[in-house]
Coordinates of C-alpha atoms in Angstrom, one line a residue:
M1 CA 0.0 -0.2 0.1
S2 CA 1.6 3.5 -0.8
P3 CA 2.4 5.7 2.0
T4 CA -0.4 8.1 0.7
R5 CA -3.4 5.5 0.4
S6 CA -1.9 3.9 4.2
D7 CA -2.3 8.0 5.2
F8 CA -5.8 8.1 4.4
Y9 CA -7.0 4.9 5.7
Q10 CA -5.2 5.8 9.0
G11 CA -7.5 9.0 9.2
L12 CA -10.6 7.7 8.4
R13 CA -9.9 4.7 11.5
D14 CA -8.7 7.9 13.7
S15 CA -12.0 9.6 12.8
L16 CA -14.5 6.8 14.0
P17 CA -14.6 8.0 17.8
I18 CA -15.4 11.6 16.4
V19 CA -18.0 10.3 14.0
A20 CA -19.8 8.1 16.9
A21 CA -19.4 10.8 19.5
A22 CA -20.6 13.8 17.1
A23 CA -24.1 11.9 15.8
P24 CA -26.0 12.4 18.4
F25 CA -25.2 16.6 18.2
G26 CA -26.2 16.5 14.3
L27 CA -28.9 14.7 15.1
L28 CA -30.0 17.4 17.8
F29 CA -29.1 20.5 15.4
G30 CA -31.1 19.0 12.4
T31 CA -34.5 18.2 15.0
L32 CA -34.2 22.0 16.6
A33 CA -33.5 23.3 13.1
V34 CA -37.2 22.0 11.8
D35 CA -38.5 23.0 14.9
N36 CA -37.1 26.9 14.5
G37 CA -39.0 27.1 11.6
L38 CA -35.8 26.0 9.1
S39 CA -36.8 23.9 6.1
V40 CA -35.1 19.9 6.0
G41 CA -32.7 22.0 2.8
E42 CA -32.0 25.1 5.0
A43 CA -30.9 22.6 8.1
V44 CA -28.8 20.5 5.5
L45 CA -27.6 23.4 4.1
M46 CA -26.5 25.2 7.0
S47 CA -24.8 22.2 8.3
A48 CA -22.8 22.2 4.9
T49 CA -21.8 25.5 4.6
V50 CA -21.1 26.5 8.5
F51 CA -20.1 23.0 10.1
A52 CA -19.8 24.0 13.3
G53 CA -22.3 22.6 16.0
A54 CA -22.1 25.7 18.5
S55 CA -22.3 28.2 15.7
Q56 CA -24.9 26.5 14.1
M57 CA -26.8 26.4 17.6
V58 CA -26.7 30.1 18.1
G59 CA -27.8 30.8 14.7
L60 CA -30.9 29.1 15.2
E61 CA -31.5 30.9 18.7
L62 CA -30.8 34.2 16.7
F63 CA -32.9 33.6 13.9
D64 CA -35.7 33.0 15.7
T65 CA -35.2 36.8 17.5
H66 CA -35.3 38.4 14.2
V67 CA -32.1 40.8 15.1
A68 CA -30.2 42.2 12.4
P69 CA -28.1 39.7 10.1
W70 CA -24.9 41.4 10.4
I71 CA -25.3 40.5 14.3
I72 CA -26.2 37.2 13.6
V73 CA -22.8 36.9 11.6
L74 CA -21.1 38.8 14.5
S75 CA -22.0 36.4 16.8
V76 CA -21.4 33.5 15.0
L77 CA -17.8 34.8 14.5
A78 CA -17.5 35.1 18.4
V79 CA -18.5 31.8 19.2
N80 CA -15.8 30.4 17.3
F81 CA -13.1 32.4 17.4
R82 CA -11.4 30.1 19.2
H83 CA -10.4 28.2 15.4
V84 CA -9.0 31.8 14.5
L85 CA -6.1 30.4 17.5
Y86 CA -6.6 27.2 15.9
S87 CA -5.5 27.9 12.6
A88 CA -2.5 29.7 13.9
A89 CA -0.9 27.2 15.8
L90 CA -1.7 24.5 13.1
G91 CA -0.9 26.6 9.9
R92 CA 3.1 26.1 11.2
R93 CA 2.6 22.2 10.8
L94 CA 0.7 22.6 7.3
G95 CA 4.1 24.0 5.5
G96 CA 4.1 21.5 2.9
M97 CA 0.8 22.2 1.5
A98 CA -0.2 24.5 -1.2
W99 CA -2.7 26.9 -0.5
W100 CA -5.4 25.5 -1.9
Q101 CA -5.1 22.3 0.3
K102 CA -4.6 24.6 3.5
A103 CA -7.9 26.3 2.8
I104 CA -9.6 22.9 2.7
A105 CA -7.9 21.7 5.6
F106 CA -8.8 25.2 7.6
F107 CA -12.2 24.6 6.3
L108 CA -12.6 21.4 7.9
L109 CA -11.2 22.5 11.1
T110 CA -13.0 21.3 14.2
D111 CA -11.9 21.0 17.9
P112 CA -11.6 17.1 18.0
Q113 CA -9.9 17.6 14.3
F114 CA -7.3 20.1 15.8
A115 CA -6.7 18.0 18.6
A116 CA -5.9 14.9 17.0
S117 CA -3.4 16.8 14.2
E118 CA -1.7 18.2 17.7
A119 CA -1.5 14.5 18.5
R120 CA -0.2 13.1 15.7
T121 CA 2.5 15.7 15.7
D122 CA 2.9 15.1 18.8
R123 CA 3.8 11.4 18.0
K124 CA 6.4 12.8 15.5
L125 CA 4.0 11.5 12.7
P126 CA 3.8 13.7 9.4
L127 CA 0.6 16.0 9.0
T128 CA 0.0 14.9 5.6
L129 CA -3.0 15.7 3.5
P130 CA -4.3 12.3 3.0
W131 CA -4.6 11.5 6.8
Y132 CA -6.0 14.8 7.3
L133 CA -8.6 14.6 4.4
G134 CA -9.1 10.8 5.7
M135 CA -9.7 11.9 9.1
G136 CA -11.6 15.2 8.1
L137 CA -13.8 14.2 5.1
P138 CA -15.9 11.4 6.7
V139 CA -16.6 13.7 9.7
Y140 CA -18.1 16.3 7.6
V141 CA -20.1 14.5 5.3
L142 CA -21.7 11.8 7.9
W143 CA -22.1 15.5 9.9
I144 CA -24.3 17.1 6.8
I145 CA -26.4 13.2 7.0
E146 CA -26.9 13.3 10.6
G147 CA -28.5 16.7 10.1
W148 CA -30.6 15.9 6.9
I149 CA -31.8 12.6 9.3
G150 CA -32.1 14.4 12.4
A151 CA -34.5 17.0 10.6
M152 CA -36.6 14.3 9.4
F153 CA -37.1 12.3 11.7
G154 CA -35.6 13.3 15.3
R155 CA -39.0 14.2 16.7
L156 CA -38.6 10.4 17.2
I157 CA -35.7 10.5 19.8
T158 CA -37.5 12.3 23.0
D159 CA -34.8 12.4 25.3
P160 CA -31.2 11.7 24.0
G161 CA -30.0 11.7 27.6
A162 CA -32.1 8.5 28.7
L163 CA -30.0 6.7 26.0
G164 CA -26.7 8.1 27.5
I165 CA -25.2 9.0 23.8
D166 CA -25.4 13.1 24.5
F167 CA -22.1 11.8 26.7
L168 CA -19.8 10.3 24.2
L169 CA -18.7 13.5 22.7
P170 CA -17.3 15.3 26.5
I171 CA -15.7 11.6 27.0
Y172 CA -13.8 11.8 23.8
F173 CA -12.6 14.9 24.5
L174 CA -11.6 14.3 28.1
G175 CA -9.8 11.4 26.4
L176 CA -7.8 13.7 24.5
V177 CA -7.3 16.3 27.3
L178 CA -5.6 13.8 28.8
G179 CA -3.5 12.7 26.3
F180 CA -1.5 16.1 26.3
R181 CA -1.0 15.7 30.2
A182 CA 2.9 15.6 29.4
R183 CA 3.2 19.0 27.9
P184 CA 4.4 21.7 29.7
G185 CA 2.1 23.9 31.5
W186 CA -0.6 21.3 30.7
L187 CA -2.0 21.3 34.3
P188 CA -2.7 25.6 34.7
V189 CA -3.8 25.9 31.3
V190 CA -6.1 23.0 32.2
I191 CA -7.5 24.2 35.7
V192 CA -8.3 27.7 34.8
S193 CA -9.8 26.7 31.1
G194 CA -11.9 24.7 33.1
I195 CA -12.9 26.9 36.0
A196 CA -13.9 29.5 33.0
S197 CA -15.6 27.8 31.0
V198 CA -18.2 26.9 34.3
L199 CA -18.2 30.3 35.1
G200 CA -18.9 31.6 31.7
F201 CA -21.8 28.8 31.4
Y202 CA -23.8 29.7 34.1
T203 CA -22.8 33.6 34.0
V204 CA -23.0 34.3 29.9
G205 CA -24.7 31.1 29.1
S206 CA -24.0 28.2 26.5
P207 CA -22.4 28.1 23.5
W208 CA -20.4 30.8 24.7
H209 CA -18.5 29.2 27.8
V210 CA -16.5 27.3 25.3
S211 CA -14.5 30.2 23.5
L212 CA -13.8 31.9 27.1
G213 CA -12.4 28.7 28.7
A214 CA -10.2 28.5 25.0
L215 CA -9.6 32.4 25.7
A216 CA -8.8 32.0 29.4
G217 CA -6.7 29.1 28.7
V218 CA -4.8 31.1 26.1
I219 CA -3.9 33.6 28.2
V220 CA -2.6 31.3 31.1
A221 CA -0.1 29.6 28.4
L222 CA 0.9 33.4 27.2
I223 CA 1.7 34.1 30.7
L224 CA 3.8 30.7 31.6
P225 CA 7.4 31.0 31.8
P226 CA 8.5 29.0 28.6
P227 CA 9.8 25.2 29.3
P228 CA 13.2 24.6 28.7
A229 CA 13.8 23.2 25.0
A230 CA 15.0 19.8 26.1
Q231 CA 11.8 19.7 28.5
I232 CA 10.0 20.4 25.0
E233 CA 12.1 17.5 22.7
A234 CA 11.0 15.0 25.7
V235 CA 7.5 15.4 25.5
E236 CA 5.4 12.9 23.9
V237 CA 1.6 12.3 23.9
T238 CA 0.8 9.4 26.2
P239 CA -2.2 7.4 24.7

C-alpha cells in the first residue's frame, strides 16, 4: 500500500470515534432546526456551509429573534473565534501544503480535528493531506447526513440523554485532553480553562463558555514561563 493511501486509511480509522461521538449533536441540530422553522433543505445547507455545531445552535436561536443579519454573523464569528487560534497554531504544521490545500484543511478544522492533529505531530508523525482528509471528510459528510436525518426523523428520539448518547463527545474530549498531560504547563492551563468555562456557562451561557474557556487557557499559556528546550523535545503524548 502506498504511503498516501496508508495515511488516508489511518485518518479514516482515527475519525471513527469522532463520527460516533458527534452523531447525537448532528441529529439534535437537524431536529432543532426544523422545530425553529427551517426547512429540511435549509437545515442541511446550514450544516454543509457552517459546519460548526455551537455556531449553528447560536444561529438557530438568533434566527428566531429576528435580529439584524450582521449581529447573527458577528455572534457566530465570536463563538467560533477559537478556530482563529487553532488555525494559527496548526498553520505552522501545514507548511508542505499548497494554499488551496490549506484552505480545505482549515474548512474541515474542528475541535477534535485540531486535537487529533496536535496529538499526531506530538507522536512525530507527519501531518499529511491524505491523513487530514481521511479524518476530516467522514466527519464532514456524516455531519451533513446526520443533520438531514435529524430534520426528517429527530422527533422520534424525545430524550437523547436517556440513551446516554449525549455523553459520548465529552468523554472523547476528556481522553484527548488527558493525552496532552505531558506537555509543559498542561495542568494550570486545564484548571483555569475549566474554571473559566464553568463560570462562563453559568453567567454568559452556552455556547459562549467554550470560547471563554479557550481564551482563558490561551492567556494562562502566554503568562507561564517558557519551558526549557530539552523538556519540549522530551514531550510525547501518552495514549
